[in-house]
């Protein structure tokens, strides 16, 4: 009974995170991130952002559903913390001066929570720390790719 309740709670947490992210994405603008290039279509850029988070949270839900491991909140916390630390360290050199720091912090917290949900069924927190580092890199690359596709980030 305890396993079902814990997994149900995690599933509700994933759903709540997705709903809160929708509100966050709709209430932030490309200028908040200090991006220079205005997206050709604001809707396309917003959908790209929502799609990346939706993919990660869907993957977390699938892992939660199919893995036979119990929920380990320590792994969630460790993965979230390492992801947030790496993101905060790198954000100092990656973001421009014209950013809204509250939005950047919110984005980092979403990266961290998503990473935590992806690792919530990992038995050993040390493994979750390592996966948190890898997940940050994967989330960052997928997010950058979505920005490139939407036209808000260009290399030239």
PDB file of C-alpha atoms in Angstrom:
ATOM      1  CA  UNK A   1       0.000   0.000   0.000  1.00  0.00           C
ATOM      2  CA  UNK A   2       2.829   2.406   0.829  1.00  0.00           C
ATOM      3  CA  UNK A   3       4.444   2.002  -2.604  1.00  0.00           C
ATOM      4  CA  UNK A   4       1.199   2.838  -4.406  1.00  0.00           C
ATOM      5  CA  UNK A   5       0.620   5.928  -2.286  1.00  0.00           C
ATOM      6  CA  UNK A   6       4.190   7.149  -2.823  1.00  0.00           C
ATOM      7  CA  UNK A   7       4.068   6.600  -6.570  1.00  0.00           C
ATOM      8  CA  UNK A   8       0.672   8.254  -6.724  1.00  0.00           C
ATOM      9  CA  UNK A   9       2.065  11.249  -4.832  1.00  0.00           C
ATOM     10  CA  UNK A  10       4.995  11.464  -7.229  1.00  0.00           C
ATOM     11  CA  UNK A  11       2.622  11.239 -10.197  1.00  0.00           C
ATOM     12  CA  UNK A  12       0.569  14.088  -8.769  1.00  0.00           C
ATOM     13  CA  UNK A  13       3.786  16.041  -8.225  1.00  0.00           C
ATOM     14  CA  UNK A  14       4.727  15.527 -11.872  1.00  0.00           C
ATOM     15  CA  UNK A  15       1.290  16.703 -12.981  1.00  0.00           C
ATOM     16  CA  UNK A  16       1.422  19.727 -10.667  1.00  0.00           C
ATOM     17  CA  UNK A  17       4.899  20.621 -11.958  1.00  0.00           C
ATOM     18  CA  UNK A  18       3.624  20.472 -15.531  1.00  0.00           C
ATOM     19  CA  UNK A  19       0.650  22.727 -14.715  1.00  0.00           C
ATOM     20  CA  UNK A  20       2.826  25.253 -12.891  1.00  0.00           C
ATOM     21  CA  UNK A  21       5.305  25.241 -15.779  1.00  0.00           C
ATOM     22  CA  UNK A  22       2.509  26.046 -18.235  1.00  0.00           C
ATOM     23  CA  UNK A  23       1.655  29.129 -16.179  1.00  0.00           C
ATOM     24  CA  UNK A  24       5.355  30.013 -15.919  1.00  0.00           C
ATOM     25  CA  UNK A  25       5.950  29.641 -19.666  1.00  0.00           C
ATOM     26  CA  UNK A  26       2.891  31.707 -20.549  1.00  0.00           C
ATOM     27  CA  UNK A  27       3.856  34.471 -18.126  1.00  0.00           C
ATOM     28  CA  UNK A  28       7.467  34.835 -19.292  1.00  0.00           C
ATOM     29  CA  UNK A  29       8.778  36.371 -22.468  1.00  0.00           C
ATOM     30  CA  UNK A  30      11.894  35.939 -24.582  1.00  0.00           C
ATOM     31  CA  UNK A  31      13.153  39.304 -23.287  1.00  0.00           C
ATOM     32  CA  UNK A  32      13.172  37.901 -19.738  1.00  0.00           C
ATOM     33  CA  UNK A  33      15.928  35.528 -20.838  1.00  0.00           C
ATOM     34  CA  UNK A  34      17.993  38.298 -22.378  1.00  0.00           C
ATOM     35  CA  UNK A  35      17.613  36.811 -25.841  1.00  0.00           C
ATOM     36  CA  UNK A  36      18.334  39.236 -28.624  1.00  0.00           C
ATOM     37  CA  UNK A  37      16.507  37.635 -31.520  1.00  0.00           C
ATOM     38  CA  UNK A  38      12.761  38.019 -31.316  1.00  0.00           C
ATOM     39  CA  UNK A  39      11.083  34.727 -32.157  1.00  0.00           C
ATOM     40  CA  UNK A  40       9.367  34.650 -35.516  1.00  0.00           C
ATOM     41  CA  UNK A  41       6.324  33.282 -33.799  1.00  0.00           C
ATOM     42  CA  UNK A  42       5.887  33.760 -30.066  1.00  0.00           C
ATOM     43  CA  UNK A  43       3.413  30.891 -30.011  1.00  0.00           C
ATOM     44  CA  UNK A  44       5.920  28.583 -31.713  1.00  0.00           C
ATOM     45  CA  UNK A  45       8.594  29.515 -29.171  1.00  0.00           C
ATOM     46  CA  UNK A  46       6.214  28.951 -26.261  1.00  0.00           C
ATOM     47  CA  UNK A  47       5.124  25.605 -27.684  1.00  0.00           C
ATOM     48  CA  UNK A  48       8.760  24.578 -28.077  1.00  0.00           C
ATOM     49  CA  UNK A  49       9.398  25.417 -24.415  1.00  0.00           C
ATOM     50  CA  UNK A  50       6.280  23.569 -23.290  1.00  0.00           C
ATOM     51  CA  UNK A  51       7.173  20.590 -25.457  1.00  0.00           C
ATOM     52  CA  UNK A  52      10.617  20.138 -23.939  1.00  0.00           C
ATOM     53  CA  UNK A  53       9.325  20.149 -20.372  1.00  0.00           C
ATOM     54  CA  UNK A  54       6.388  17.948 -21.353  1.00  0.00           C
ATOM     55  CA  UNK A  55       8.739  15.385 -22.889  1.00  0.00           C
ATOM     56  CA  UNK A  56      10.912  15.259 -19.769  1.00  0.00           C
ATOM     57  CA  UNK A  57       7.928  15.011 -17.416  1.00  0.00           C
ATOM     58  CA  UNK A  58       6.301  12.353 -19.589  1.00  0.00           C
ATOM     59  CA  UNK A  59       9.546  10.382 -19.441  1.00  0.00           C
ATOM     60  CA  UNK A  60       9.583  10.795 -15.647  1.00  0.00           C
ATOM     61  CA  UNK A  61       6.001   9.541 -15.469  1.00  0.00           C
ATOM     62  CA  UNK A  62       6.817   6.541 -17.646  1.00  0.00           C
ATOM     63  CA  UNK A  63       9.862   5.685 -15.540  1.00  0.00           C
ATOM     64  CA  UNK A  64       7.753   5.976 -12.420  1.00  0.00           C
ATOM     65  CA  UNK A  65       5.090   3.724 -13.883  1.00  0.00           C
ATOM     66  CA  UNK A  66       7.335   1.006 -15.345  1.00  0.00           C
ATOM     67  CA  UNK A  67      10.187   0.832 -12.840  1.00  0.00           C
ATOM     68  CA  UNK A  68       9.594  -1.609 -10.025  1.00  0.00           C
ATOM     69  CA  UNK A  69      11.748   0.391  -7.598  1.00  0.00           C
ATOM     70  CA  UNK A  70      10.250   2.188  -4.645  1.00  0.00           C
ATOM     71  CA  UNK A  71      10.157   5.954  -4.511  1.00  0.00           C
ATOM     72  CA  UNK A  72      13.342   7.355  -3.000  1.00  0.00           C
ATOM     73  CA  UNK A  73      12.902  10.994  -2.055  1.00  0.00           C
ATOM     74  CA  UNK A  74      16.602  11.293  -1.143  1.00  0.00           C
ATOM     75  CA  UNK A  75      17.488  10.522  -4.754  1.00  0.00           C
ATOM     76  CA  UNK A  76      14.980  13.155  -5.861  1.00  0.00           C
ATOM     77  CA  UNK A  77      16.550  15.741  -3.543  1.00  0.00           C
ATOM     78  CA  UNK A  78      20.162  14.882  -4.395  1.00  0.00           C
ATOM     79  CA  UNK A  79      19.527  14.971  -8.125  1.00  0.00           C
ATOM     80  CA  UNK A  80      17.615  18.237  -7.826  1.00  0.00           C
ATOM     81  CA  UNK A  81      20.327  19.874  -5.745  1.00  0.00           C
ATOM     82  CA  UNK A  82      23.198  18.902  -8.041  1.00  0.00           C
ATOM     83  CA  UNK A  83      21.236  20.038 -11.094  1.00  0.00           C
ATOM     84  CA  UNK A  84      20.455  23.393  -9.480  1.00  0.00           C
ATOM     85  CA  UNK A  85      24.059  23.928  -8.388  1.00  0.00           C
ATOM     86  CA  UNK A  86      25.431  23.205 -11.859  1.00  0.00           C
ATOM     87  CA  UNK A  87      22.797  25.410 -13.486  1.00  0.00           C
ATOM     88  CA  UNK A  88      23.459  28.325 -11.121  1.00  0.00           C
ATOM     89  CA  UNK A  89      27.218  28.052 -11.674  1.00  0.00           C
ATOM     90  CA  UNK A  90      26.874  27.942 -15.454  1.00  0.00           C
ATOM     91  CA  UNK A  91      24.190  30.609 -15.626  1.00  0.00           C
ATOM     92  CA  UNK A  92      26.690  33.250 -14.573  1.00  0.00           C
ATOM     93  CA  UNK A  93      28.593  32.768 -17.806  1.00  0.00           C
ATOM     94  CA  UNK A  94      25.696  31.862 -20.111  1.00  0.00           C
ATOM     95  CA  UNK A  95      23.113  34.551 -19.534  1.00  0.00           C
ATOM     96  CA  UNK A  96      23.392  38.138 -20.670  1.00  0.00           C
ATOM     97  CA  UNK A  97      23.098  41.196 -18.467  1.00  0.00           C
ATOM     98  CA  UNK A  98      19.567  42.027 -19.581  1.00  0.00           C
ATOM     99  CA  UNK A  99      17.925  39.016 -17.972  1.00  0.00           C
ATOM    100  CA  UNK A 100      15.183  38.839 -15.426  1.00  0.00           C
ATOM    101  CA  UNK A 101      16.932  36.972 -12.614  1.00  0.00           C
ATOM    102  CA  UNK A 102      13.652  35.747 -11.137  1.00  0.00           C
ATOM    103  CA  UNK A 103      12.804  34.061 -14.455  1.00  0.00           C
ATOM    104  CA  UNK A 104      16.280  32.525 -14.714  1.00  0.00           C
ATOM    105  CA  UNK A 105      15.963  31.245 -11.145  1.00  0.00           C
ATOM    106  CA  UNK A 106      12.525  29.832 -11.930  1.00  0.00           C
ATOM    107  CA  UNK A 107      13.885  28.085 -15.007  1.00  0.00           C
ATOM    108  CA  UNK A 108      16.741  26.588 -12.990  1.00  0.00           C
ATOM    109  CA  UNK A 109      14.294  25.362 -10.356  1.00  0.00           C
ATOM    110  CA  UNK A 110      12.218  23.673 -13.050  1.00  0.00           C
ATOM    111  CA  UNK A 111      15.371  22.016 -14.433  1.00  0.00           C
ATOM    112  CA  UNK A 112      16.111  20.778 -10.908  1.00  0.00           C
ATOM    113  CA  UNK A 113      12.607  19.485 -10.172  1.00  0.00           C
ATOM    114  CA  UNK A 114      12.396  17.679 -13.506  1.00  0.00           C
ATOM    115  CA  UNK A 115      15.779  16.090 -12.844  1.00  0.00           C
ATOM    116  CA  UNK A 116      14.572  15.014  -9.411  1.00  0.00           C
ATOM    117  CA  UNK A 117      11.445  13.388 -10.809  1.00  0.00           C
ATOM    118  CA  UNK A 118      13.526  11.525 -13.371  1.00  0.00           C
ATOM    119  CA  UNK A 119      15.666  10.112 -10.549  1.00  0.00           C
ATOM    120  CA  UNK A 120      12.975   9.514  -7.913  1.00  0.00           C
ATOM    121  CA  UNK A 121      13.057   5.732  -8.416  1.00  0.00           C
ATOM    122  CA  UNK A 122      16.852   5.438  -8.250  1.00  0.00           C
ATOM    123  CA  UNK A 123      17.729   3.367  -5.210  1.00  0.00           C
ATOM    124  CA  UNK A 124      21.144   4.901  -4.465  1.00  0.00           C
ATOM    125  CA  UNK A 125      21.343   8.690  -4.071  1.00  0.00           C
ATOM    126  CA  UNK A 126      24.990   8.693  -5.247  1.00  0.00           C
ATOM    127  CA  UNK A 127      23.827   7.383  -8.617  1.00  0.00           C
ATOM    128  CA  UNK A 128      21.103  10.041  -8.648  1.00  0.00           C
ATOM    129  CA  UNK A 129      23.778  12.724  -8.189  1.00  0.00           C
ATOM    130  CA  UNK A 130      25.665  11.452 -11.229  1.00  0.00           C
ATOM    131  CA  UNK A 131      22.446  11.167 -13.239  1.00  0.00           C
ATOM    132  CA  UNK A 132      21.466  14.677 -12.140  1.00  0.00           C
ATOM    133  CA  UNK A 133      24.636  16.009 -13.755  1.00  0.00           C
ATOM    134  CA  UNK A 134      23.923  14.121 -16.965  1.00  0.00           C
ATOM    135  CA  UNK A 135      20.269  15.133 -16.959  1.00  0.00           C
ATOM    136  CA  UNK A 136      21.163  18.794 -16.623  1.00  0.00           C
ATOM    137  CA  UNK A 137      23.355  18.522 -19.715  1.00  0.00           C
ATOM    138  CA  UNK A 138      20.623  16.677 -21.623  1.00  0.00           C
ATOM    139  CA  UNK A 139      17.927  19.159 -20.566  1.00  0.00           C
ATOM    140  CA  UNK A 140      20.141  22.089 -21.497  1.00  0.00           C
ATOM    141  CA  UNK A 141      20.918  20.666 -24.956  1.00  0.00           C
ATOM    142  CA  UNK A 142      17.264  19.849 -25.668  1.00  0.00           C
ATOM    143  CA  UNK A 143      16.195  23.303 -24.481  1.00  0.00           C
ATOM    144  CA  UNK A 144      18.846  24.995 -26.644  1.00  0.00           C
ATOM    145  CA  UNK A 145      17.726  22.910 -29.614  1.00  0.00           C
ATOM    146  CA  UNK A 146      14.120  24.016 -29.034  1.00  0.00           C
ATOM    147  CA  UNK A 147      15.272  27.647 -28.950  1.00  0.00           C
ATOM    148  CA  UNK A 148      17.149  27.189 -32.222  1.00  0.00           C
ATOM    149  CA  UNK A 149      14.154  25.548 -33.917  1.00  0.00           C
ATOM    150  CA  UNK A 150      11.821  28.292 -32.719  1.00  0.00           C
ATOM    151  CA  UNK A 151      14.132  30.956 -34.141  1.00  0.00           C
ATOM    152  CA  UNK A 152      14.815  32.786 -30.899  1.00  0.00           C
ATOM    153  CA  UNK A 153      18.446  31.699 -30.671  1.00  0.00           C
ATOM    154  CA  UNK A 154      20.782  31.998 -33.622  1.00  0.00           C
ATOM    155  CA  UNK A 155      24.471  31.294 -34.037  1.00  0.00           C
ATOM    156  CA  UNK A 156      25.275  34.223 -36.344  1.00  0.00           C
TER     157      UNK A 156
END
